CSV table of C-alpha atoms in Angstrom, one decimal:
chain,number,residue,atom,x,y,z
A,1132,MET,CA,101.2,144.9,55.5
A,1133,ALA,CA,102.6,141.4,55.6
A,1134,GLU,CA,100.1,138.5,56.0
A,1135,LYS,CA,100.2,136.8,59.4
A,1136,ASN,CA,101.6,133.3,59.1
A,1137,ASN,CA,99.0,131.1,60.8
A,1138,ASN,CA,101.2,128.1,60.5
A,1139,THR,CA,103.9,129.5,63.0
A,1140,PRO,CA,103.8,127.2,66.0
A,1141,GLU,CA,102.8,128.8,69.3
A,1142,LYS,CA,105.5,129.2,71.8
A,1143,LYS,CA,105.0,126.4,74.5
A,1144,ASN,CA,104.6,127.3,78.2
A,1145,LYS,CA,107.9,126.1,79.6
A,1146,PHE,CA,106.3,125.3,83.0
A,1147,ALA,CA,103.6,123.3,81.5
A,1148,GLU,CA,106.0,121.5,79.1
A,1149,THR,CA,108.2,120.6,82.1
A,1150,ARG,CA,105.3,119.1,83.9
A,1151,GLU,CA,104.1,117.2,80.7
A,1152,ASN,CA,107.7,115.7,80.3
A,1153,PHE,CA,107.7,114.6,84.0
A,1154,VAL,CA,104.2,113.0,83.9
A,1155,ASN,CA,105.0,111.1,80.6
A,1156,ALA,CA,108.3,109.8,82.2
A,1157,VAL,CA,106.3,108.6,85.3
A,1158,ILE,CA,103.7,106.8,83.1
A,1159,GLU,CA,106.4,105.2,81.0
A,1160,SER,CA,108.0,103.9,84.2
A,1161,LEU,CA,104.7,102.6,85.6
A,1162,GLU,CA,103.8,100.9,82.4
A,1163,LYS,CA,107.0,98.9,82.8
A,1164,GLY,CA,105.9,97.9,86.3
A,1165,LYS,CA,108.5,100.1,87.9
A,1166,ILE,CA,107.6,102.5,90.7
A,1167,PRO,CA,109.9,105.7,90.1
A,1168,TRP,CA,109.5,107.3,93.5
A,1169,GLN,CA,111.2,104.6,95.5
A,1170,LYS,CA,114.2,105.5,97.7
A,1171,THR,CA,117.6,105.1,96.2
A,1172,TRP,CA,119.9,107.3,98.2
A,1173,ASP,CA,122.0,106.4,101.2
A,1174,ALA,CA,120.1,106.8,104.4
A,1175,ASP,CA,123.4,106.9,106.3
A,1176,CYS,CA,123.4,110.7,105.8
A,1177,GLY,CA,121.2,110.8,108.9
A,1178,ASN,CA,117.7,111.0,107.3
A,1179,ASN,CA,115.7,110.2,104.1
A,1180,LEU,CA,114.8,113.8,103.3
A,1181,LEU,CA,116.1,115.5,100.1
A,1182,TYR,CA,117.4,118.9,100.9
A,1183,ASN,CA,119.6,121.8,99.7
A,1184,PRO,CA,122.7,122.0,102.0
A,1185,VAL,CA,123.2,125.8,101.1
A,1186,THR,CA,119.8,127.1,102.2
A,1187,GLY,CA,118.7,124.1,104.3
A,1188,THR,CA,115.6,123.7,102.4
A,1189,LYS,CA,113.9,120.3,102.6
A,1190,TYR,CA,112.2,119.5,99.4
A,1191,LYS,CA,108.5,118.7,99.7
A,1192,GLY,CA,105.4,117.9,97.6
A,1193,VAL,CA,105.9,117.9,93.8
A,1194,ASN,CA,109.6,119.0,94.1
A,1195,ASN,CA,110.2,116.0,96.5
A,1196,ILE,CA,108.8,113.6,93.9
A,1197,MET,CA,110.5,115.2,91.0
A,1198,LEU,CA,113.9,114.7,92.7
A,1199,ILE,CA,113.1,111.2,93.9
A,1200,TYR,CA,112.1,110.4,90.3
A,1201,SER,CA,115.4,111.9,89.1
A,1202,SER,CA,117.5,110.0,91.8
A,1203,TYR,CA,115.6,106.8,90.6
A,1204,ALA,CA,116.1,107.4,86.9
A,1205,LYS,CA,119.9,108.4,87.0
A,1206,GLY,CA,121.1,106.4,90.1
A,1207,TYR,CA,121.8,109.1,92.5
A,1208,GLU,CA,122.5,108.0,96.0
A,1209,ASP,CA,123.2,111.5,97.5
A,1210,ASN,CA,120.2,113.4,98.9
A,1211,ARG,CA,121.7,116.9,98.5
A,1212,TRP,CA,120.7,119.2,95.6
A,1213,VAL,CA,122.0,122.7,94.7
A,1214,THR,CA,121.6,125.3,91.8
A,1215,PHE,CA,124.4,126.1,89.4
A,1216,ASN,CA,125.0,129.4,91.0
A,1217,GLN,CA,125.1,128.0,94.5
A,1218,ALA,CA,127.7,125.5,93.6
A,1219,LYS,CA,129.8,128.4,92.0
A,1220,GLU,CA,129.3,130.7,95.0
A,1221,ASN,CA,130.7,128.0,97.3
A,1222,GLY,CA,133.7,127.2,95.1
A,1223,TRP,CA,132.2,124.0,93.7
A,1224,SER,CA,131.5,123.4,89.9
A,1225,VAL,CA,128.9,121.4,88.1
A,1226,ARG,CA,130.7,119.0,85.7
A,1227,LYS,CA,130.7,119.8,82.2
A,1228,GLY,CA,127.9,118.3,80.2
A,1229,GLU,CA,125.8,117.5,83.3
A,1230,LYS,CA,122.0,118.0,82.9
A,1231,GLY,CA,120.1,119.3,85.9
A,1232,THR,CA,116.7,118.5,87.2
A,1233,PRO,CA,113.8,121.0,87.1
A,1234,ILE,CA,111.8,121.9,90.2
A,1235,GLU,CA,108.9,124.2,90.7
A,1236,ILE,CA,108.5,127.5,92.5
A,1237,PHE,CA,105.4,129.5,92.9
A,1238,LYS,CA,105.7,133.2,93.6
A,1239,PHE,CA,102.9,135.4,94.8
A,1240,TYR,CA,102.6,138.9,93.4
A,1241,ASP,CA,100.5,141.8,94.8
A,1242,LYS,CA,98.7,143.7,92.0
A,1243,SER,CA,98.2,146.7,94.2
A,1244,THR,CA,101.8,147.2,95.4
A,1245,LYS,CA,103.4,145.6,92.3
A,1246,LYS,CA,105.8,143.6,94.6
A,1247,ASP,CA,105.9,140.3,96.2
A,1248,LEU,CA,102.9,139.6,98.5
A,1249,ASP,CA,103.6,141.0,102.0
A,1250,MET,CA,102.9,137.9,104.1
A,1251,THR,CA,103.1,139.9,107.4
A,1252,MET,CA,100.2,142.1,106.2
A,1253,TYR,CA,98.4,139.3,104.7
A,1254,ASN,CA,98.4,137.1,107.8
A,1255,SER,CA,97.1,140.0,109.9
A,1256,LEU,CA,93.9,139.8,107.9
A,1257,SER,CA,90.8,138.0,109.0
A,1258,PRO,CA,89.9,134.8,107.1
A,1259,ALA,CA,87.2,136.5,105.1
A,1260,GLU,CA,89.6,139.5,104.4
A,1261,LYS,CA,92.3,137.0,103.2
A,1262,VAL,CA,89.9,135.4,100.7
A,1263,GLU,CA,88.8,138.8,99.3
A,1264,TYR,CA,92.4,140.2,99.2
A,1265,PHE,CA,93.8,137.1,97.6
A,1266,THR,CA,91.1,137.1,95.0
A,1267,LYS,CA,91.4,140.7,94.0
A,1268,ASN,CA,94.9,141.5,94.4
A,1269,VAL,CA,97.1,138.5,94.2
A,1270,TYR,CA,98.4,136.4,91.2
A,1271,ILE,CA,100.6,133.4,91.1
A,1272,VAL,CA,103.5,133.0,89.0
A,1273,ALA,CA,104.8,129.5,88.4
A,1274,LYS,CA,108.5,129.2,87.4
A,1275,ASN,CA,111.1,126.3,87.0
A,1276,TYR,CA,114.5,126.3,88.6
A,1277,THR,CA,117.2,123.9,87.8
A,1278,VAL,CA,119.1,121.9,90.5
A,1279,PHE,CA,122.0,119.5,90.4
A,1280,ASN,CA,122.6,116.4,92.6
A,1281,ALA,CA,125.7,116.5,94.7
A,1282,GLN,CA,127.0,113.5,92.5
A,1283,GLN,CA,127.1,116.0,89.6
A,1284,VAL,CA,129.1,118.7,91.5
A,1285,GLU,CA,132.9,118.7,91.9
A,1286,GLY,CA,134.4,120.0,95.0
A,1287,ILE,CA,131.3,119.6,97.2
A,1288,PRO,CA,132.4,118.1,100.5
A,1289,PRO,CA,131.4,114.5,100.9
A,1290,VAL,CA,128.1,114.0,102.8
A,1291,GLU,CA,128.7,114.2,106.6
A,1292,LYS,CA,128.0,110.7,107.9
A,1293,LYS,CA,125.9,110.9,111.0
A,1294,GLU,CA,125.5,108.2,113.5
A,1295,VAL,CA,122.6,106.0,112.2
A,1296,LYS,CA,120.0,106.0,115.1
A,1297,ASN,CA,117.6,103.3,115.4
A,1298,ILE,CA,114.0,104.3,114.3
A,1299,ASP,CA,112.0,105.5,117.3
A,1300,TYR,CA,109.1,103.2,117.0
A,1301,ASN,CA,107.6,104.8,120.2
A,1302,LYS,CA,106.8,108.0,118.2
A,1303,ILE,CA,105.0,105.9,115.6
A,1304,ASP,CA,103.1,104.1,118.3
A,1305,LYS,CA,101.9,107.6,119.5
A,1306,ILE,CA,100.6,108.3,115.9
A,1307,MET,CA,98.7,104.9,116.1
A,1308,GLU,CA,97.3,105.7,119.5
A,1309,ASN,CA,96.2,109.3,118.6
A,1310,CYS,CA,94.8,108.7,115.2
A,1311,GLY,CA,91.4,108.3,116.4
A,1312,VAL,CA,90.8,105.1,114.5
A,1313,PRO,CA,90.5,101.7,116.2
A,1314,ILE,CA,93.3,99.3,115.1
A,1315,THR,CA,92.4,95.6,115.2
A,1316,HIS,CA,95.0,92.9,114.7
A,1317,LYS,CA,93.4,89.8,113.0
A,1318,GLY,CA,93.3,88.1,109.6
A,1319,SER,CA,96.0,88.1,106.7
A,1320,SER,CA,95.1,91.5,105.1
A,1321,ALA,CA,95.8,95.1,106.0
A,1322,PHE,CA,93.0,97.6,105.1
A,1323,TYR,CA,91.0,100.6,106.3
A,1324,SER,CA,87.2,100.2,106.5
A,1325,PRO,CA,85.5,103.5,105.8
A,1326,SER,CA,82.0,102.2,106.7
A,1327,THR,CA,83.1,101.4,110.3
A,1328,ASP,CA,86.1,103.8,110.5
A,1329,GLN,CA,88.4,100.9,111.6
A,1330,ILE,CA,91.8,99.7,110.6
A,1331,PHE,CA,92.6,96.0,110.3
A,1332,LEU,CA,96.2,94.6,110.5
A,1333,PRO,CA,97.7,91.1,110.6
A,1334,GLU,CA,99.5,90.3,113.8
A,1335,ARG,CA,102.9,91.9,114.1
A,1336,GLU,CA,104.5,88.4,113.8
A,1337,ALA,CA,103.2,88.2,110.3
A,1338,PHE,CA,105.4,90.9,109.1
A,1339,HIS,CA,109.1,90.4,107.9
A,1340,SER,CA,110.3,93.3,110.1
A,1341,GLU,CA,109.2,96.2,112.5
A,1342,ASN,CA,109.7,98.5,109.5
A,1343,ASP,CA,107.2,96.6,107.4
A,1344,TYR,CA,104.7,96.5,110.1
A,1345,TYR,CA,104.8,100.3,111.0
A,1346,ALA,CA,105.0,101.3,107.4
A,1347,THR,CA,101.9,99.3,106.6
A,1348,ALA,CA,100.1,100.8,109.7
A,1349,LEU,CA,100.9,104.3,108.6
A,1350,HIS,CA,99.7,103.5,105.1
A,1351,GLU,CA,96.3,102.5,106.4
A,1352,ILE,CA,96.2,105.5,108.8
A,1353,ALA,CA,96.8,107.7,105.7
A,1354,HIS,CA,93.7,106.2,104.1
A,1355,SER,CA,91.8,106.9,107.3
A,1356,THR,CA,92.4,110.6,107.0
A,1357,GLY,CA,89.8,110.5,104.1
A,1358,HIS,CA,86.9,109.9,106.6
A,1359,PRO,CA,84.3,112.7,106.4
A,1360,SER,CA,85.2,113.9,110.0
A,1361,ARG,CA,88.8,114.4,108.8
A,1362,LEU,CA,89.9,115.4,105.2
A,1363,ASN,CA,86.7,114.1,103.6
A,1364,ARG,CA,87.9,112.3,100.5
A,1365,ASP,CA,86.0,109.9,98.2
A,1366,LEU,CA,86.6,106.5,99.7
A,1367,SER,CA,83.7,104.7,97.9
A,1368,GLY,CA,85.5,103.3,95.0
A,1369,LYS,CA,85.9,99.6,94.5
A,1370,PHE,CA,89.1,97.8,93.4
A,1371,GLY,CA,89.6,98.5,89.7
A,1372,SER,CA,87.8,101.8,89.7
A,1373,LYS,CA,89.3,105.2,89.0
A,1374,SER,CA,88.4,106.6,92.3
A,1375,TYR,CA,90.0,103.6,94.1
A,1376,ALA,CA,93.2,104.0,92.1
A,1377,THR,CA,93.4,107.7,92.8
A,1378,GLU,CA,92.9,107.1,96.6
A,1379,GLU,CA,95.7,104.5,96.5
A,1380,LEU,CA,98.0,106.9,94.8
A,1381,LYS,CA,97.4,109.6,97.4
A,1382,ALA,CA,98.1,107.1,100.2
A,1383,GLU,CA,101.2,105.9,98.3
A,1384,PHE,CA,102.7,109.3,98.1
A,1385,ALA,CA,101.7,110.1,101.8
A,1386,SER,CA,103.5,106.9,102.8
A,1387,VAL,CA,106.5,107.9,101.1
A,1388,PHE,CA,106.6,111.3,102.6
A,1389,ILE,CA,105.9,110.0,106.2
A,1390,GLY,CA,108.5,107.4,105.7
A,1391,GLN,CA,111.0,110.0,104.8
A,1392,GLU,CA,110.2,111.9,108.0
A,1393,LYS,CA,110.3,108.9,110.2
A,1394,GLY,CA,113.3,107.0,108.7
A,1395,LEU,CA,111.1,104.1,107.4
A,1396,ASN,CA,111.7,102.4,104.1
A,1397,TYR,CA,108.8,102.2,101.9
A,1398,ASN,CA,110.1,100.0,99.1
A,1399,PHE,CA,107.5,97.3,99.2
A,1400,GLU,CA,106.7,95.4,96.0
A,1401,ASN,CA,103.2,96.7,95.0
A,1402,ASN,CA,100.7,94.5,93.1
A,1403,ILE,CA,101.2,95.0,89.4
A,1404,ALA,CA,97.4,95.7,89.2
A,1405,TYR,CA,97.9,98.8,91.3
A,1406,ILE,CA,100.8,100.0,89.3
A,1407,GLN,CA,98.8,99.6,86.0
A,1408,SER,CA,95.9,101.4,87.5
A,1409,TRP,CA,98.0,104.3,88.5
A,1410,ALA,CA,99.4,104.5,84.9
A,1411,GLU,CA,95.9,104.5,83.5
A,1412,VAL,CA,94.3,107.3,85.7
A,1413,ILE,CA,97.4,109.4,85.1
A,1414,LYS,CA,97.4,108.8,81.5
A,1415,ASN,CA,93.8,109.8,81.3
A,1416,ASN,CA,94.3,112.9,83.2
A,1417,HIS,CA,97.9,114.3,83.9
A,1418,GLU,CA,96.7,116.5,86.6
A,1419,VAL,CA,95.7,113.5,88.7
A,1420,LEU,CA,99.4,113.1,89.5
A,1421,PHE,CA,99.8,116.6,90.9
A,1422,SER,CA,96.6,116.6,92.8
A,1423,ALA,CA,97.5,113.3,94.4
A,1424,ILE,CA,100.8,114.7,95.5
A,1425,LYS,CA,99.1,117.9,96.9
A,1426,GLU,CA,96.6,115.8,98.9
A,1427,ALA,CA,99.3,113.5,100.1
A,1428,SER,CA,101.0,116.6,101.7
A,1429,LYS,CA,97.9,117.4,103.6
A,1430,ILE,CA,97.6,113.7,104.7
A,1431,THR,CA,101.2,113.7,105.8
A,1432,GLU,CA,100.7,116.8,107.9
A,1433,MET,CA,97.7,115.4,109.6
A,1434,VAL,CA,99.3,112.0,110.3
A,1435,LEU,CA,102.5,113.5,111.7
A,1436,GLY,CA,100.4,115.8,113.8
A,1437,TYR,CA,99.0,112.8,115.7
A,1438,GLU,CA,102.4,112.1,117.3
A,1439,LYS,CA,101.8,115.3,119.5
A,1440,GLY,CA,98.1,114.7,119.9
A,1441,LYS,CA,97.4,117.4,117.3
A,1442,VAL,CA,94.3,116.7,115.1
A,1443,LEU,CA,93.6,118.9,112.1
A,1444,SER,CA,90.2,119.2,110.7
A,1445,LYS,CA,89.3,119.5,107.1
A,1446,GLU,CA,88.6,123.2,107.6
A,1447,LEU,CA,92.0,123.9,109.1
A,1448,THR,CA,93.7,122.3,106.1
A,1449,LYS,CA,91.7,124.1,103.4
A,1450,GLY,CA,93.9,126.4,101.3
A,1451,LYS,CA,97.0,125.7,103.3
A,1452,ASP,CA,98.9,124.4,100.2
A,1453,LYS,CA,99.6,127.5,98.1
A,1454,GLY,CA,102.5,126.0,96.3
A,1455,ASN,CA,106.2,125.2,96.9
A,1456,GLU,CA,108.5,127.3,98.9
A,1457,VAL,CA,110.2,130.2,97.1
A,1458,GLU,CA,113.6,129.3,98.8
A,1459,ILE,CA,115.4,126.7,96.8
């Protein structure tokens, strides 16, 4: 029997390798002082959300950031993304030599049925039954799919230009009114105080525009969701600490997501110390990037819910994020 060659390199997990490449690219950008998730596409399409024009899927969470980064790195200004087959099926074609952008899909398989998890059945279970069933019978398979920006696709119709509407600041006012946190206008700094559960903002006149004022307010409201009565995050870190940098990263991503939903631009020049601290914490633990994006999705859901007077407790948000949508 032939001797086993112990020098044969192990086959890399493609999903893990793709994530590692993405994190390294983000770190490299941050170390150069560049924030790679700032908006680059044309908002005249009607909103800031990245989406698939074939399925109507709006990309969220990690996929949202991956595609924003790709837009930033490659200069894409179109916010539409499709797969190779979707382009082909619609009579379009991906230009020869174009490289796509990987996104993540999580599928849930049922060990007992050997099929996809029956969500109708699963949702009919009690909370306790769901935990038991998921633990015993369900396993998650993570996969990568490749999508192409509309600028890489020949034959795709030009993006439909919609009438650009002014941002409805009344809706953001509702969020500020219903967030449950007193907002005081004074001083020259914007911050959230965890000890008193208060937000402090400079007077409106101190901001360059309404966009800047509301974007800043929403950023501080994002921080306030970390209060023990809400999502209960660690807000004890001081400037320069790992926990402080991690919380700022969560609020940063939440600000991007909320800005997309509300049509706000969130392209402020961040202090270089913040950017370097993000690079440092991510470099020390790559998973920090993904956990921050995941938490930012929960923050976004809570903050947007304030508009309709909806308040989610930390109990209601536990376990809600089971991965990205299967539809791409």
